PDB file of C-alpha atoms in Angstrom:
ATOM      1  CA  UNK A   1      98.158  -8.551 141.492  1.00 47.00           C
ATOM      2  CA  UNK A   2      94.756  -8.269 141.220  1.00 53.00           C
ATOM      3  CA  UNK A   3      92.310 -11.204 140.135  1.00 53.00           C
ATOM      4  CA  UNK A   4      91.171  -9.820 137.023  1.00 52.00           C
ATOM      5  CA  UNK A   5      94.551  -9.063 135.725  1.00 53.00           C
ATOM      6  CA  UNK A   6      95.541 -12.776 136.315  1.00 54.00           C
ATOM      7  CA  UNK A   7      92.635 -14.124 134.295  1.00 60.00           C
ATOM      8  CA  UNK A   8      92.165 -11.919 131.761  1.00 58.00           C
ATOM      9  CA  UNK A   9      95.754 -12.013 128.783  1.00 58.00           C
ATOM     10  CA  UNK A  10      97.422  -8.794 128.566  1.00 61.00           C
ATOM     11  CA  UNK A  11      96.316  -6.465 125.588  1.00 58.00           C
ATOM     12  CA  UNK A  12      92.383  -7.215 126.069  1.00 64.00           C
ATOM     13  CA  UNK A  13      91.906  -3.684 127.082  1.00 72.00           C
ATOM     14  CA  UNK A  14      92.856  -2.454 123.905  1.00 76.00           C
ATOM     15  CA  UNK A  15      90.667  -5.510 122.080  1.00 81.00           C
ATOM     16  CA  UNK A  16      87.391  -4.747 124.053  1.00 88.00           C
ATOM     17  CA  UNK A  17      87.897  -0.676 123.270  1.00 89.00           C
ATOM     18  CA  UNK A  18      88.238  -1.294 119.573  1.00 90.00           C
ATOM     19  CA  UNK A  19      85.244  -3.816 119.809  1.00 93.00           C
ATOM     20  CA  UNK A  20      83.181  -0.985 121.406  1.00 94.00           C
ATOM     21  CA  UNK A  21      83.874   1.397 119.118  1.00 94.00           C
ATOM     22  CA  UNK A  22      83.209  -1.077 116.131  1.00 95.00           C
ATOM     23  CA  UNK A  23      79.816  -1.242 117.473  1.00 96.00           C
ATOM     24  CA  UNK A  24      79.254   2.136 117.955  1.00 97.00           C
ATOM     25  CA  UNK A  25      80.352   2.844 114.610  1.00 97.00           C
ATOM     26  CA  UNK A  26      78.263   0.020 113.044  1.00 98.00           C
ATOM     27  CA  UNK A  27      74.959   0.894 115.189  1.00 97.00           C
ATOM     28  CA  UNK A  28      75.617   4.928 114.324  1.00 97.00           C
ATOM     29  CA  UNK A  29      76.041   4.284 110.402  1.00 98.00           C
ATOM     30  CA  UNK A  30      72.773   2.358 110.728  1.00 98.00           C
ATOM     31  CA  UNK A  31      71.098   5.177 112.726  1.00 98.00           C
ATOM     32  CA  UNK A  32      71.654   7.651 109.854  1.00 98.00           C
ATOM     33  CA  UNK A  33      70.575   5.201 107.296  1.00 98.00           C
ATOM     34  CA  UNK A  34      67.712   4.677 108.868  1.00 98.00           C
ATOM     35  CA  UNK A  35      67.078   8.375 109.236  1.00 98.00           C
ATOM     36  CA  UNK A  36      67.904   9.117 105.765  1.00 98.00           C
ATOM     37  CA  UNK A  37      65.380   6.217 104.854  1.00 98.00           C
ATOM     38  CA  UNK A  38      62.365   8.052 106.789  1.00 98.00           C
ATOM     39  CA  UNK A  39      62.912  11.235 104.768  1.00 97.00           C
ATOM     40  CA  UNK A  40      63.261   9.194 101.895  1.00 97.00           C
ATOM     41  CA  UNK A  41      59.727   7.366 102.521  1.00 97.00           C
ATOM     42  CA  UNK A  42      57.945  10.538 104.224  1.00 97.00           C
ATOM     43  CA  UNK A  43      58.669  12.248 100.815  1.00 97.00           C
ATOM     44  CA  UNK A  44      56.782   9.454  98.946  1.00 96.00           C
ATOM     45  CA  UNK A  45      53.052  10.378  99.375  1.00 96.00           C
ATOM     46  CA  UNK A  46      53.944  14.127  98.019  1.00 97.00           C
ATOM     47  CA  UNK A  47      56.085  12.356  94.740  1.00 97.00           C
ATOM     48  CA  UNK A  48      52.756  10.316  94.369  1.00 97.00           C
ATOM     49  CA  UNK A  49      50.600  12.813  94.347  1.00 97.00           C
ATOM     50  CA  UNK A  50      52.760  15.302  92.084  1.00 97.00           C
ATOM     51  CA  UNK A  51      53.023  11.962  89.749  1.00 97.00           C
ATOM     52  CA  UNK A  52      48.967  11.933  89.686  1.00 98.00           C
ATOM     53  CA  UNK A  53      48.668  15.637  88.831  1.00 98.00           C
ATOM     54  CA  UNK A  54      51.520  15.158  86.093  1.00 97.00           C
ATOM     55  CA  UNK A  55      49.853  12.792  84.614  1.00 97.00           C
ATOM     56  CA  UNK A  56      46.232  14.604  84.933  1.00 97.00           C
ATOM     57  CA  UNK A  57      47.895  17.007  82.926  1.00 97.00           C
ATOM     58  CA  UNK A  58      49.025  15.273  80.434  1.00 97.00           C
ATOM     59  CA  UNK A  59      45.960  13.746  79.903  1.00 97.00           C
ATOM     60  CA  UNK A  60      44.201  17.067  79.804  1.00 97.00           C
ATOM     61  CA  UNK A  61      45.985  17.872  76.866  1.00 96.00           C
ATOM     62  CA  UNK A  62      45.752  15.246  75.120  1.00 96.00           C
ATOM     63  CA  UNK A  63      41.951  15.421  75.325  1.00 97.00           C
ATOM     64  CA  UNK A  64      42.056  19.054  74.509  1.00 96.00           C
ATOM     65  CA  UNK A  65      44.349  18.207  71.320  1.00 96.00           C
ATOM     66  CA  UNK A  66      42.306  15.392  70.800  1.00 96.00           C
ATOM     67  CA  UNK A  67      38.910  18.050  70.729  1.00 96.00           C
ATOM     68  CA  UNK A  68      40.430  20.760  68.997  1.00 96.00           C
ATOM     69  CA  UNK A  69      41.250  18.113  65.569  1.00 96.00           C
ATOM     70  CA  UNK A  70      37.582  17.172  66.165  1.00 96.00           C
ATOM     71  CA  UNK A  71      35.899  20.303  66.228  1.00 96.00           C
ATOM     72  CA  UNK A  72      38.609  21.466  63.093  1.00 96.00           C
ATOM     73  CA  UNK A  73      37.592  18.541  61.272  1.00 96.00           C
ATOM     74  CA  UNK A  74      33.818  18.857  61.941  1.00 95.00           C
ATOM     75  CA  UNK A  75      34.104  22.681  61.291  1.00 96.00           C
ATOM     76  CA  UNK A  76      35.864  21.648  57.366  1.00 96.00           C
ATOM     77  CA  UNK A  77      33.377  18.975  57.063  1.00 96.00           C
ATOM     78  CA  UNK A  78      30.610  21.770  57.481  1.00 95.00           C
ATOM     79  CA  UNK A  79      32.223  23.926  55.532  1.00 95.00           C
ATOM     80  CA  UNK A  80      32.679  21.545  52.555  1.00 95.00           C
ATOM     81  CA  UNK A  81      29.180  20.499  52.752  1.00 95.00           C
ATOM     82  CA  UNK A  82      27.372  23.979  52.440  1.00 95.00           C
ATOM     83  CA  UNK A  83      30.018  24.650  49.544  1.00 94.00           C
ATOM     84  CA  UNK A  84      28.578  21.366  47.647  1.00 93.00           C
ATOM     85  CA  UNK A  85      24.837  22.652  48.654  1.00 94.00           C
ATOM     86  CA  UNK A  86      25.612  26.396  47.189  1.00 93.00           C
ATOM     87  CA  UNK A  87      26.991  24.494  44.336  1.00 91.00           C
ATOM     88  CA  UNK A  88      24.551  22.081  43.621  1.00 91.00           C
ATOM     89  CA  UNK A  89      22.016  25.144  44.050  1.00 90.00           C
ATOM     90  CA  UNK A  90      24.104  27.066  41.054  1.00 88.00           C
ATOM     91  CA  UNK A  91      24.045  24.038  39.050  1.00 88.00           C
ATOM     92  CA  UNK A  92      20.081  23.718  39.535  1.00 88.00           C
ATOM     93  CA  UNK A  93      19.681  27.743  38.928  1.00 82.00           C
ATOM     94  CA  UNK A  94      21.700  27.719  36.010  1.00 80.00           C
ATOM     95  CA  UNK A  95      19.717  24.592  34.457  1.00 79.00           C
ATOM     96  CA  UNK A  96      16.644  26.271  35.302  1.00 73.00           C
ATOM     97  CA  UNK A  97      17.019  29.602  33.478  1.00 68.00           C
ATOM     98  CA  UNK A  98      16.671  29.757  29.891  1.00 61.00           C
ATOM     99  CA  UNK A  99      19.324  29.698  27.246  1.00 55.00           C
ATOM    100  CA  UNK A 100      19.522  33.179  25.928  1.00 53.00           C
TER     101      UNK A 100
END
């Protein structure tokens, strides 16, 4: 017999395989997480960035809305104003001619 067989129990050949594989297993799954987590994170700057522009956008037209009701609502306010000046101005040429 040899010395290792007489101090080690039978069936520890079978315990230290599974062991080593259990490891393996464990240290591979974490291997692919990991690499799954540095695509995840590489792809953050570029989701930041398409964020910013979204939101750029969005803002854009908002202001543009936000201009075009403006310039509408100065445009009708113009418009009502030279409407009350040509009628005031009829008013004031009507009073000023003679009753025939």
């Amino acid at each position: 017999m040899s010395p290792a067989s007489v101090t080690e129990p039978k069936g520890t050949e079978t315990l230290d395989g599974a062991m080593i594989l259990a490891i393996l297993a464990v240290f591979g799954v974490l291997s692919i997480m990991l690499y799954a987590l540095k695509g995840f994170l590489d792809q953050l700057p570029e989701f930041f960035a398409s964020l910013r522009r979204a939101w750029e956008a969005w803002q854009d037209l908002k202001r543009a809305r936000r201009e075009a009701r403006e310039r509408e609502a100065a445009q009708r306010e113009a418009a009502r104003r030279r409407a009350a000046r040509r009628e005031a101005a009829e008013r004031q040429g009507s009073q000023s001619q003679p009753a025939a």
